[in-house]
Short mmCIF file of C-alpha atoms and ligand atoms in Angstrom, two decimals:
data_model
loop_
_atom_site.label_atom_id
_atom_site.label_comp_id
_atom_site.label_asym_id
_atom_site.label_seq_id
_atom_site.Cartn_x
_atom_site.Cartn_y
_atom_site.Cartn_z
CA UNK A 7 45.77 -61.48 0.77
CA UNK A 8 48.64 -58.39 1.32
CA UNK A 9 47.03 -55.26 0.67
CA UNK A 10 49.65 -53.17 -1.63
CA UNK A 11 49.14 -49.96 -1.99
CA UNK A 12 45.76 -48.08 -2.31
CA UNK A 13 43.96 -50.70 -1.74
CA UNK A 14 42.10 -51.61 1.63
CA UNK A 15 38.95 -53.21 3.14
CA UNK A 16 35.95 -49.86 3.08
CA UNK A 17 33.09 -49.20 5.79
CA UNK A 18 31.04 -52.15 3.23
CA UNK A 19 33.60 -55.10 3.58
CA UNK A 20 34.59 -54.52 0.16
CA UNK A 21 37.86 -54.16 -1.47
CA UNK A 22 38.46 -50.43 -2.45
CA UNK A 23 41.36 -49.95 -4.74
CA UNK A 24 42.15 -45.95 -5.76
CA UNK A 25 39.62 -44.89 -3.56
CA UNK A 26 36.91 -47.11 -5.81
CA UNK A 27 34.80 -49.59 -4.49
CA UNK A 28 35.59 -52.76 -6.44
CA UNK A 29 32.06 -53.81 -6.08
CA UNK A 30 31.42 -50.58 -7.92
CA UNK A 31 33.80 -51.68 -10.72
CA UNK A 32 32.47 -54.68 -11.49
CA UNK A 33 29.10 -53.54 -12.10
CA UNK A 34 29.99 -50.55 -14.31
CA UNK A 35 32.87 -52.89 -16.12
CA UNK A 36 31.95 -56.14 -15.72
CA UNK A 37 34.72 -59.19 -15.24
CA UNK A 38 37.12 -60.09 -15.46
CA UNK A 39 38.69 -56.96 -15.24
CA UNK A 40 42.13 -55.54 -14.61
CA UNK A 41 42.40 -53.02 -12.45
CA UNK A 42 45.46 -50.57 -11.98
CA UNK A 43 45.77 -48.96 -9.20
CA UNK A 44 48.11 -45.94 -10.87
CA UNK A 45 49.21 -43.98 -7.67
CA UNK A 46 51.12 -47.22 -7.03
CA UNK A 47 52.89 -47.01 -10.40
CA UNK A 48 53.63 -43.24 -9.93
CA UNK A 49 55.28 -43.77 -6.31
CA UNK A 50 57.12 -46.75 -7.53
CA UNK A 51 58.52 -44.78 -10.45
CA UNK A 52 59.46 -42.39 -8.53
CA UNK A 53 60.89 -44.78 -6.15
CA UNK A 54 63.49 -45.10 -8.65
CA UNK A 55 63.99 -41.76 -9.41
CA UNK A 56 64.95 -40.92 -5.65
CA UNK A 57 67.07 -44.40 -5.38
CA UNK A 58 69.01 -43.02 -7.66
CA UNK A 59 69.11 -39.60 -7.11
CA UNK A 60 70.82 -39.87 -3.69
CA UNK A 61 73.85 -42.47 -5.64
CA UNK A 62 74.95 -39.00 -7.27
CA UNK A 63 75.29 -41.29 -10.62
CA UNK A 64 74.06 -40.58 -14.11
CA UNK A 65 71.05 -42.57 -14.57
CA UNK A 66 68.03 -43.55 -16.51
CA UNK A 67 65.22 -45.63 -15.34
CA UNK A 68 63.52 -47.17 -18.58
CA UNK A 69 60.22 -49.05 -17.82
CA UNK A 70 60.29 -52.37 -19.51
CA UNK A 71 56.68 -52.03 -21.57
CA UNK A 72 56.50 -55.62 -21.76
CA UNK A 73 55.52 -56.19 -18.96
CA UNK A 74 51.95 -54.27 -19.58
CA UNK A 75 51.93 -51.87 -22.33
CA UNK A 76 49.31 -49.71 -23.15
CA UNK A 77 48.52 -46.02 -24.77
CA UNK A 78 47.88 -45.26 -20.99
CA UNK A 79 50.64 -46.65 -19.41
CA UNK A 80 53.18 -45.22 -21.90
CA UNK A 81 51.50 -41.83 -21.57
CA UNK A 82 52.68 -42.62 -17.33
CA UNK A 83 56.13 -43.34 -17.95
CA UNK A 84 56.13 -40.26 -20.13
CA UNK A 85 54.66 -38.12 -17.27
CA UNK A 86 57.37 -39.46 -14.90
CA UNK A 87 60.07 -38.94 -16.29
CA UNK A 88 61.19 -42.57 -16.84
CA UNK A 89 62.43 -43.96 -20.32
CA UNK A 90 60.82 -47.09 -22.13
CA UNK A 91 62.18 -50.44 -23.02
CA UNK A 92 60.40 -51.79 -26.13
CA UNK A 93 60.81 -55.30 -27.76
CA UNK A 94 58.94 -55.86 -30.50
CA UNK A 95 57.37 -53.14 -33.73
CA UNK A 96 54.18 -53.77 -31.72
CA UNK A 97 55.29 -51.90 -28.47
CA UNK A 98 57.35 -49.46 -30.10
CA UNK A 99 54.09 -48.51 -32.68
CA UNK A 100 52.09 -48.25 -29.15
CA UNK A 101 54.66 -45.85 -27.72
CA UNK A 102 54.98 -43.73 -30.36
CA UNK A 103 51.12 -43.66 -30.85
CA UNK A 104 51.22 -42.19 -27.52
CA UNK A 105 53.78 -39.26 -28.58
CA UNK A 106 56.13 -41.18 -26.56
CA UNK A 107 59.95 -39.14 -26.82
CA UNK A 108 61.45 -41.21 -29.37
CA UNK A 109 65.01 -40.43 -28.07
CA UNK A 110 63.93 -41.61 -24.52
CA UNK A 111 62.96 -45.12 -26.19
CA UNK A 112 65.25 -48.11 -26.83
CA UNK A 113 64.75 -51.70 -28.56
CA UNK A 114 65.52 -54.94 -27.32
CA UNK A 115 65.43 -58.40 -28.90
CA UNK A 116 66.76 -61.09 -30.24
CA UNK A 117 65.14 -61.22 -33.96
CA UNK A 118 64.48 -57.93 -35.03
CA UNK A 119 63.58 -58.09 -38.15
CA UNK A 120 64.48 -55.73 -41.23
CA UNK A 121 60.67 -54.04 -40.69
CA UNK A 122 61.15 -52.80 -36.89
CA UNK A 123 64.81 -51.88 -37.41
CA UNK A 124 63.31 -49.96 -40.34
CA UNK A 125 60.60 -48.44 -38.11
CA UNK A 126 62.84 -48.02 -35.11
CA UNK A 127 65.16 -46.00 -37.21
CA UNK A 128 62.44 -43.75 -39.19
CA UNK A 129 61.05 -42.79 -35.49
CA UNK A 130 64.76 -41.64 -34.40
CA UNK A 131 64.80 -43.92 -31.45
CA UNK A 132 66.97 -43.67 -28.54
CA UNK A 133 69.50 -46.69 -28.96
CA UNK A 134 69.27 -49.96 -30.17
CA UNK A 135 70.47 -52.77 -28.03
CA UNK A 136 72.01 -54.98 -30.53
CA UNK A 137 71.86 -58.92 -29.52
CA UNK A 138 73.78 -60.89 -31.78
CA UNK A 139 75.97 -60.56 -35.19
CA UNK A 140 73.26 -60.99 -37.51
CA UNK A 141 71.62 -57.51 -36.22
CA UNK A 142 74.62 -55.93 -36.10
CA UNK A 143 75.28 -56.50 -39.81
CA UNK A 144 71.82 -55.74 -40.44
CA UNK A 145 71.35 -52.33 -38.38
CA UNK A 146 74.67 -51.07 -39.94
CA UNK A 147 73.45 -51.55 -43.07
CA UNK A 148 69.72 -49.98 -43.03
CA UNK A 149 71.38 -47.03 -41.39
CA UNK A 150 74.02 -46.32 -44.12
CA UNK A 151 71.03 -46.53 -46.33
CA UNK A 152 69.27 -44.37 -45.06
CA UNK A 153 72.41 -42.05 -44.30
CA UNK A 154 72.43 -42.66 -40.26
CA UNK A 155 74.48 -43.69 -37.50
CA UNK A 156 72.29 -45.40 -34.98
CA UNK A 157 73.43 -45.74 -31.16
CA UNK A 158 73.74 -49.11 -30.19
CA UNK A 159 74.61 -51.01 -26.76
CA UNK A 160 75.28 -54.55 -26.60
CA UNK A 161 73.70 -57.49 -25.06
CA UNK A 162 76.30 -59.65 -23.34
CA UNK A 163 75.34 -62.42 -21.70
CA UNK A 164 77.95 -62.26 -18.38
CA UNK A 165 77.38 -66.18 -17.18
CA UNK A 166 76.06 -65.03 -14.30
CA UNK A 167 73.39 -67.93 -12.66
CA UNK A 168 70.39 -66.24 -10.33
CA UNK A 169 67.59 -68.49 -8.77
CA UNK A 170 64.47 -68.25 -9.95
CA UNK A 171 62.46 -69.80 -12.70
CA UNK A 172 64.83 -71.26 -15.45
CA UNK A 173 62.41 -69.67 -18.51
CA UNK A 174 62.58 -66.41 -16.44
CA UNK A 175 66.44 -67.06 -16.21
CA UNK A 176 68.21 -64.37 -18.85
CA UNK A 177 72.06 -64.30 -18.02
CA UNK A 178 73.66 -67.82 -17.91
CA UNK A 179 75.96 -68.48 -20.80
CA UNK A 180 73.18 -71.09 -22.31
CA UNK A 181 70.73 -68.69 -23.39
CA UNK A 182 69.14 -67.55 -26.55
CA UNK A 183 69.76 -63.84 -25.75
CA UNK A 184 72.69 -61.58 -26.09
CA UNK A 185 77.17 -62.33 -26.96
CA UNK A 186 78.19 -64.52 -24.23
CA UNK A 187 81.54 -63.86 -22.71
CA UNK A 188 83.15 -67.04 -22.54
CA UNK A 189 83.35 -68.14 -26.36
CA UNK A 190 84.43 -64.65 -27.09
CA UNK A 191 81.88 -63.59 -28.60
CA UNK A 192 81.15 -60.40 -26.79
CA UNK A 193 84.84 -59.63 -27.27
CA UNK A 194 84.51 -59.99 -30.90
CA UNK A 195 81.35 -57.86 -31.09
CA UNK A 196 82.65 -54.72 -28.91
CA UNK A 197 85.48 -54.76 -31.67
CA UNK A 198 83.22 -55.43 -34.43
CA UNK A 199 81.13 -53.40 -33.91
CA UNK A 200 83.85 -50.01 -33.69
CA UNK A 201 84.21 -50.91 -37.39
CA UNK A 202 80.80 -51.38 -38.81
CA UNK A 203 79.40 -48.49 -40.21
CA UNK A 204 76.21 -46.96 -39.44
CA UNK A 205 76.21 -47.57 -36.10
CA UNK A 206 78.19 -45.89 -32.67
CA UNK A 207 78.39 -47.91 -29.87
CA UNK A 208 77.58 -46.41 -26.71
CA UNK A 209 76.71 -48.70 -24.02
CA UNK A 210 77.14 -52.08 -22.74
CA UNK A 211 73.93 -53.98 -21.35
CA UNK A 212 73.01 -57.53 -19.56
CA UNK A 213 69.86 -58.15 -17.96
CA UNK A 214 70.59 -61.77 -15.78
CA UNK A 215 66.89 -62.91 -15.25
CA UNK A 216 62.98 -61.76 -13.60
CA UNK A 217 61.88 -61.99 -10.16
CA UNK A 218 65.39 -61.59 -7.95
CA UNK A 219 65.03 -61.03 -4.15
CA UNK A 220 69.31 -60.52 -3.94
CA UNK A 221 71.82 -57.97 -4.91
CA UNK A 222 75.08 -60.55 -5.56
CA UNK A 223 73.69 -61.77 -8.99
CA UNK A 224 73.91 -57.90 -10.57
CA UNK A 225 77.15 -56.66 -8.67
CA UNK A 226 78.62 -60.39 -10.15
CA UNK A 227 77.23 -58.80 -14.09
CA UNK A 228 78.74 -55.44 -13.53
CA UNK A 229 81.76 -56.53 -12.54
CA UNK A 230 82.25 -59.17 -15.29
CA UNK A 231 80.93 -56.14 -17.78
CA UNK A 232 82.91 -53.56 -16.79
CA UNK A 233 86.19 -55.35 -17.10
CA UNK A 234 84.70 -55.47 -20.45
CA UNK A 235 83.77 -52.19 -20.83
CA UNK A 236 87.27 -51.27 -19.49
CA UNK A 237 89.25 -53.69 -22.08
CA UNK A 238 86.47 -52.29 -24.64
CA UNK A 239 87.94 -48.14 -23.82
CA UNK A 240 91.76 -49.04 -23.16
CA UNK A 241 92.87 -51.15 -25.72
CA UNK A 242 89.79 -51.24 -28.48
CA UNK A 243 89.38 -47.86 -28.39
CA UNK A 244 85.82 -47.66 -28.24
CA UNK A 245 85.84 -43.70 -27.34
CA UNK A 246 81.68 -43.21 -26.96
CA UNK A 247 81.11 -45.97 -24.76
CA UNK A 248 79.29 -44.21 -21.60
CA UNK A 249 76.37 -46.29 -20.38
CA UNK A 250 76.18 -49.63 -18.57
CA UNK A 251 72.93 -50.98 -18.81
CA UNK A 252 72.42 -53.65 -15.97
CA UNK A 253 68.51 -54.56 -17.01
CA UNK A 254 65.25 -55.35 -15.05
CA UNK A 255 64.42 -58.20 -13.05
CA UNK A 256 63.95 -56.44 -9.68
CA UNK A 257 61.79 -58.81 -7.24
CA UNK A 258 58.10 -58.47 -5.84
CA UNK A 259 55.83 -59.74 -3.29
CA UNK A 260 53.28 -61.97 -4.84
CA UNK A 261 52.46 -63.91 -1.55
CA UNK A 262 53.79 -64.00 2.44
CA UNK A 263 56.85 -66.17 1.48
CA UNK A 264 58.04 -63.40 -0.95
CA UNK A 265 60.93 -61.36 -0.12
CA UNK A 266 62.03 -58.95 -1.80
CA UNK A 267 64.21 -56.05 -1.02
CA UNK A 268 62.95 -52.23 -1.44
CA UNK A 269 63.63 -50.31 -4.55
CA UNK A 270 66.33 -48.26 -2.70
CA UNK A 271 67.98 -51.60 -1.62
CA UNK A 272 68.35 -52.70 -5.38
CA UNK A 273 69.69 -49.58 -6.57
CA UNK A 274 72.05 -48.56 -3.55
CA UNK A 275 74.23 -52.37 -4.29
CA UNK A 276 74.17 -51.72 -7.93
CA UNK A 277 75.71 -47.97 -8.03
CA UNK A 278 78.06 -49.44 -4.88
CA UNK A 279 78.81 -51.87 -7.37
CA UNK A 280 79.10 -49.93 -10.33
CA UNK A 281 81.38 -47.33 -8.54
CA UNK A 282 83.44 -49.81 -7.00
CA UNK A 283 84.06 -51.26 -10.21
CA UNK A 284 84.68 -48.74 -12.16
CA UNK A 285 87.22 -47.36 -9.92
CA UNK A 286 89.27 -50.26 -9.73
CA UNK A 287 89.43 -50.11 -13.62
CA UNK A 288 90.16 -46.10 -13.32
CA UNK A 289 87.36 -45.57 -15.06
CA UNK A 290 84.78 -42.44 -15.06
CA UNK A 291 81.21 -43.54 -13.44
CA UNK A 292 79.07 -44.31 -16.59
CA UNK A 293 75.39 -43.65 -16.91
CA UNK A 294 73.62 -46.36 -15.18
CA UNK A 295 70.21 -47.13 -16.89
CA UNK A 296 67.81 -50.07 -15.13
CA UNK A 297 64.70 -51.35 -17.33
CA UNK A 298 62.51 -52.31 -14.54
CA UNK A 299 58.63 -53.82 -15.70
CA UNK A 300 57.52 -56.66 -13.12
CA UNK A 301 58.60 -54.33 -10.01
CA UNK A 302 56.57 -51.05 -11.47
CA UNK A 303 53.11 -52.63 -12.46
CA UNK A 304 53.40 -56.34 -10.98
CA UNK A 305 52.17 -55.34 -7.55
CA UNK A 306 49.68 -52.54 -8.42
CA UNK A 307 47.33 -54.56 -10.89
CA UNK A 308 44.71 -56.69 -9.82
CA UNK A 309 42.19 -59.20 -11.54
CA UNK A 310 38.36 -58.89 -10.31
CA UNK A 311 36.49 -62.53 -11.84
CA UNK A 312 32.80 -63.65 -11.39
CA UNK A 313 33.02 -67.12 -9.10
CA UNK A 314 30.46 -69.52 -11.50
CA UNK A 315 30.36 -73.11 -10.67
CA UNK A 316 31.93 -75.11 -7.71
CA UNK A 317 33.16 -78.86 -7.30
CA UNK A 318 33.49 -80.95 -4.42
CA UNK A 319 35.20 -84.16 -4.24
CA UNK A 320 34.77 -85.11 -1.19
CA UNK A 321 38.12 -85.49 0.48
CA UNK A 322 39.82 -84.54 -2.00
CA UNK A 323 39.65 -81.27 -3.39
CA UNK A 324 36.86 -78.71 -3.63
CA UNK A 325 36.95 -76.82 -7.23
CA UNK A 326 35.56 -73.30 -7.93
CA UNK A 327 35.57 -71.67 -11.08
CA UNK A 328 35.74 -68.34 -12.49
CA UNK A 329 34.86 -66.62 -15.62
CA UNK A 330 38.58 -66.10 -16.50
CA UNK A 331 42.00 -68.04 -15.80
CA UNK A 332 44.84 -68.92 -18.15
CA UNK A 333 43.85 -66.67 -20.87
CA UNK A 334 44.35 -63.64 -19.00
CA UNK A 335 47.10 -65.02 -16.50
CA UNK A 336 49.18 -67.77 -17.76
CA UNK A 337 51.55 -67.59 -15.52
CA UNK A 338 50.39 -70.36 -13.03
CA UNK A 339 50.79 -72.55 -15.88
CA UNK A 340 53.75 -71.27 -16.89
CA UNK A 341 55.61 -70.68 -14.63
CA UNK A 342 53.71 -72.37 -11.52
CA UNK A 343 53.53 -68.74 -10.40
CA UNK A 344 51.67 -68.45 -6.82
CA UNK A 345 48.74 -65.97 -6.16
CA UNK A 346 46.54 -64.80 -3.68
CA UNK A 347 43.16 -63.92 -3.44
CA UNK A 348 40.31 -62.93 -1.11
CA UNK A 349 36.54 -62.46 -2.12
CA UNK A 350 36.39 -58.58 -3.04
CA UNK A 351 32.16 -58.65 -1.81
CA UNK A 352 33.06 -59.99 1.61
CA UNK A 353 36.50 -59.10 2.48
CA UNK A 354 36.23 -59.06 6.35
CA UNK A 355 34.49 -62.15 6.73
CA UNK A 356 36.97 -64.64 7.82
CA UNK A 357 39.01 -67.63 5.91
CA UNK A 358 36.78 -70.77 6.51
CA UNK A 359 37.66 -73.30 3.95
CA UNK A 360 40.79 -74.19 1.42
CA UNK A 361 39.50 -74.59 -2.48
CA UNK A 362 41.17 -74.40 -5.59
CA UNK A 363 40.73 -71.62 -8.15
CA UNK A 364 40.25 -73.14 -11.70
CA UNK A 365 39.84 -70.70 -14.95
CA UNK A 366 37.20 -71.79 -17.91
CA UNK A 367 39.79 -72.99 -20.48
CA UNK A 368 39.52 -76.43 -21.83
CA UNK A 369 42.55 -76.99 -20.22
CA UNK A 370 43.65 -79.12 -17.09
CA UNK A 371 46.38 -77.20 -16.31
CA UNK A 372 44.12 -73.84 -16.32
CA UNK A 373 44.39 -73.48 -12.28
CA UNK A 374 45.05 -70.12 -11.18
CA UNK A 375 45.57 -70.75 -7.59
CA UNK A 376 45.88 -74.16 -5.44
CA UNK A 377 44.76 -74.07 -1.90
CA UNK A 378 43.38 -70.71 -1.43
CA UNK A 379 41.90 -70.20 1.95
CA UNK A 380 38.60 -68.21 1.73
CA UNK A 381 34.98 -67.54 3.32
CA UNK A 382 32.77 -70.54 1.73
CA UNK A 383 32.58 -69.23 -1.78
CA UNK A 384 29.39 -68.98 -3.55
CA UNK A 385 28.33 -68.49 -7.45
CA UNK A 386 28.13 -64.80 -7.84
CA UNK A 387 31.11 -63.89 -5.01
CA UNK A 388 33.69 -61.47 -6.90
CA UNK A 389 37.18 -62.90 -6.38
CA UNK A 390 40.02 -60.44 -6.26
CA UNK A 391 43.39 -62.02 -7.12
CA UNK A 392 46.58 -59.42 -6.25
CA UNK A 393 49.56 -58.68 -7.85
CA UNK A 394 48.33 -58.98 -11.61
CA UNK A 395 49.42 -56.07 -13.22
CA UNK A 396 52.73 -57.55 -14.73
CA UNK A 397 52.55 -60.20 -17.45
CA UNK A 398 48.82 -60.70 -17.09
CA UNK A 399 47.56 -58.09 -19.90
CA UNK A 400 50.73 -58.47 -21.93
CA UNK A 401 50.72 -62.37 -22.18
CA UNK A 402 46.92 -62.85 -23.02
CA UNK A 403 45.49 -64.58 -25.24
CA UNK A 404 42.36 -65.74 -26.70
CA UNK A 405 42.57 -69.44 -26.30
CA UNK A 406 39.27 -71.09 -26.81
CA UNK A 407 38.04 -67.87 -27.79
CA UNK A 408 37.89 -66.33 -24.39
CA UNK A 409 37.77 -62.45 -25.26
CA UNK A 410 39.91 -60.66 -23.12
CA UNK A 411 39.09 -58.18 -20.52
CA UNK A 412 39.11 -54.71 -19.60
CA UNK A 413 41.66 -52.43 -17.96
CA UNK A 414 40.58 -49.76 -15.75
CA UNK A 415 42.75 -47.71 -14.16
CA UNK A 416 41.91 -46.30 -10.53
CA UNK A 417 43.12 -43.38 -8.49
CA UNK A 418 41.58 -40.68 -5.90
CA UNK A 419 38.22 -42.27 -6.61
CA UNK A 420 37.92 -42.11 -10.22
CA UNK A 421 38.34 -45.24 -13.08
CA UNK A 422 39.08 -44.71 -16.32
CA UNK A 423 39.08 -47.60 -18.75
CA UNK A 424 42.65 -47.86 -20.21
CA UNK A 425 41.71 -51.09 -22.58
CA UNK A 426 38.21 -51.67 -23.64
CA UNK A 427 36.80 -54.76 -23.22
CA UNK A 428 37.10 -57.08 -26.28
CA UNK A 429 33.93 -57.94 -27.63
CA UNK A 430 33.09 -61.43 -29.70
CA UNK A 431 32.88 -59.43 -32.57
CA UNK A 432 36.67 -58.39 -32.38
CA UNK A 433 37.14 -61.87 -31.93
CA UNK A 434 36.29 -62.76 -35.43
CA UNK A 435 37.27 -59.21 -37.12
CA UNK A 436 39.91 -60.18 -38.32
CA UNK A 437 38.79 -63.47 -39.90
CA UNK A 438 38.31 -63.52 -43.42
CA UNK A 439 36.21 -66.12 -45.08
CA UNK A 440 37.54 -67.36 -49.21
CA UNK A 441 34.45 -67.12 -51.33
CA UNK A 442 34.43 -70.41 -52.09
CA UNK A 443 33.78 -71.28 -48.34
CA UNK A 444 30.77 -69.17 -48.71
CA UNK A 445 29.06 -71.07 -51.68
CA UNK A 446 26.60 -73.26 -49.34
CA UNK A 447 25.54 -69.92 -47.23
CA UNK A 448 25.14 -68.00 -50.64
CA UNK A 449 22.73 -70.50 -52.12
CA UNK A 450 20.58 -71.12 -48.81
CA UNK A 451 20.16 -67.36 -48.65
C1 PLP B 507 66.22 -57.28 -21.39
C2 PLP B 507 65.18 -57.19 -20.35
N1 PLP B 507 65.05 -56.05 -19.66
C3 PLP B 507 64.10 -55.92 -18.72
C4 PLP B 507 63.23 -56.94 -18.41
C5 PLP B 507 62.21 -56.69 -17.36
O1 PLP B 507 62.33 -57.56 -16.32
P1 PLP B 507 61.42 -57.38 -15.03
O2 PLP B 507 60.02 -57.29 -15.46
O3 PLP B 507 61.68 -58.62 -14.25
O4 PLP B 507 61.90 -56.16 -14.32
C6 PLP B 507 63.33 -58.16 -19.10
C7 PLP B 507 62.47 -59.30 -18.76
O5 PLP B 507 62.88 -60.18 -18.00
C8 PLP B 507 64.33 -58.29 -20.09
O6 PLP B 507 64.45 -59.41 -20.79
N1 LIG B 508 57.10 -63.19 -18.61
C1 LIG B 508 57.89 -63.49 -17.45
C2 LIG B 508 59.02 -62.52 -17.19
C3 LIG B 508 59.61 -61.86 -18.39
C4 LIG B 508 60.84 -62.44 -18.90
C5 LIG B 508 61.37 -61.47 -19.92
N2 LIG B 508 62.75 -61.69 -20.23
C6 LIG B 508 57.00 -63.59 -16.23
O1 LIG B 508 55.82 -63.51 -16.36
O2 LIG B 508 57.47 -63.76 -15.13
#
């Protein structure tokens, strides 16, 4: 398993992440447990910030919360400097509960509905990134209510195809987000929008997709977008439009066959891109913003689990099981996402047989990793899998009533739990039972 990072093997054989023995971890926290290691986030954050510093564009780097969102993590992205990308009422409540700067904050989506437009607007957000008509019409009309003119970029969707998975694929004309180009749509909106009321439109945006390792798929958007932008500013007239937001999607490592480029490689094709485009079109350099997630927490989390029970079938297949799987990472079966692990207890002792890494749920398909090469794995081992910390936490669930686990987060040798542990009494807390279900326990009692 890569070591990113903090994290390395100690004097004990055991994984240390932030200066923290894992070992140490588990038996304060129990598993399965996240674990962030946060100096990680910080550099990669600021990563960004230095990228772009040394373009000489305008810029804003907004972290895209849904990739793990927490009081904790918002209060981070605060701290840096960055701004935050928030989809649903759920992640913009959790932001503001953390005294996130409303103005620093805009919304995404594809449905919002009449309750987080009216929430978005009552916090003063940043900018709304209006996907389709519907919203438009809808946004423009809660803000004349309510005697406001909200900012607003569009979503376009530029028809630009990148490889990876096709449900992590955002940009190609066939897809459920944003005004695609070729229909006219997005032509219709830009001009649609410079007459509907309550609302100034400010930016353009497209996001193409998750997980790229090139740079061709966002120069392709930007260029397609900024003609836009530039029809949009010569002949519609839209005089505030400033900010081209080109989205997330920035690649990781998740295992040796992983490529991706480095942070400063991303951002030094886009702002070639965006400059070269824009002065073609004789057009002032607008303000760039990015809304990384995958690339700022994806490589710095990892999952700690208990190894229970093993299987062998001889010749086949040897099974071993852990006390977690798909219901805190369902990406495997998802997306047939690859991990790696290593056994956190025994982490110099060398690879000496391939087995399969199955989670608890009642669910075939609830393999978290095929083929892992380890040290013979025994009940009680703690198996570290890397590169968690994106869409793990934020895509959990409680299928068969697995309560999820806790996030700590590490650094210079000190956790502190971001997420408590959820307990089998949350589990049924919110659970209400009619009266008359309770008849038969009444008159036992
Ligand atoms: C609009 C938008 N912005 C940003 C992101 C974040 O993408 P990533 O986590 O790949 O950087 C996504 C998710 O793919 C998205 O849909
Ligand atoms: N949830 C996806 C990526 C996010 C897509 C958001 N548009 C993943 O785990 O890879």
């Amino acid at each position: 398993m890569y070591l990113h990072g903090t994290s390395r093997v100690n004097e004990h054989g055991h994984l240390e992440i932030g200066g923290v023995d894992t070992t140490e971890l588990t038996s304060k926290f129990g598993t399965p447990l996240y674990v962030f290691d946060e100096q990680l986030m910080r550099e990669t954050m600021r990563a960004y910030k230095s990228a772009w510093d040394a373009t000489g564009l305008r810029y804003e780097v907004a972290y895209a919360s849904k990739a793990f969102c927490t009081l904790a993590m918002c209060r981070i992205v605060a701290e840096e400097g960055l701004a935050l990308d928030v989809v649903s009422g759920g992640e913009l409540h959790t932001a503001l509960k953390a005294n996130f700067p409303s103005e620093r904050i805009h919304f995404h989506g594809n449905n919002k509905t009449p309750d987080e437009i009216e929430q978005a607007l009552n916090a003063g957000i940043g900018a709304f990134v209006v996907d389709n008509f519907h919203e438009l019409a809808l946004l423009g009309a809660l803000a004349v209510e309510k005697g406001v003119v909200a900012d607003i970029l569009l979503r376009l969707s530029p028809g630009v195809e990148v490889h990876t998975h096709e449900y992590i694929s955002t940009g190609q004309e066939d897809s459920k987000f944003g005004f695609d180009l070729q229909s006219g749509a997005a032509q219709q909106a830009i001009q649609l929008s410079l007459q509907t009321k309550g609302v100034r439109l400010v930016g353009l945006h497209s996001h193409i997709g998750s997980q790229i390792f090139e740079t061709e798929g966002f120069k392709h958007a930007i260029d397609i977008v900024g003609n836009l932008f530039a029809q949009a500013v010569k002949e519609w007239g839209a005089k505030d439009l400033s900010v081209l937001n080109v989205g997330g999607g920035f690649g990781i490592r998740y295992t040796e066959g992983d490529t991706p480029l480095q942070v400063q490689q991303y951002i030094e094709a886009i702002a070639e891109g965006v400059k070269a485009t824009f002065d073609s079109l004789g057009l002032a350099h607008p303000e760039v913003v990015i809304e990384p997630g995958r690339s700022i927490v994806g490589n710095a989390g990892t999952t700690l689990y208990t190894v229970g029970s093993s299987k062998n079938i001889p010749g086949v297949r040897k099974y071993v099981s852990v006390n977690g799987g798909m219901s805190d990472n369902p990406r495997p079966a998802l997306y047939q996402a690859v991990y790696e692990a290593m056994l956190a207890n025994r982490a110099t002792e060398e690879p000496t047989e391939v087995v399969s890494i199955a989670g608890k749920a009642c669910e075939s398909g609830d393999m978290l990793i095929w083929d892992a090469k380890l040290p013979e794995v025994q009940a009680g081992d703690i198996l570290a899998v890397s590169c968690t910390g994106a869409y793990n936490y934020s895509m959990a669930s409680n299928y068969n009533r697995i309560a999820r686990p806790a996030v700590v987060f590490v650094q210079n040798g000190v956790a502190d739990v971001v997420v408590k542990r959820e307990s089998f009494d949350d589990l049924v807390s919110l659970d209400v039972v009619p009266a008359r279900l309770m008849d038969g326990v009444l008159s036992q009692s």
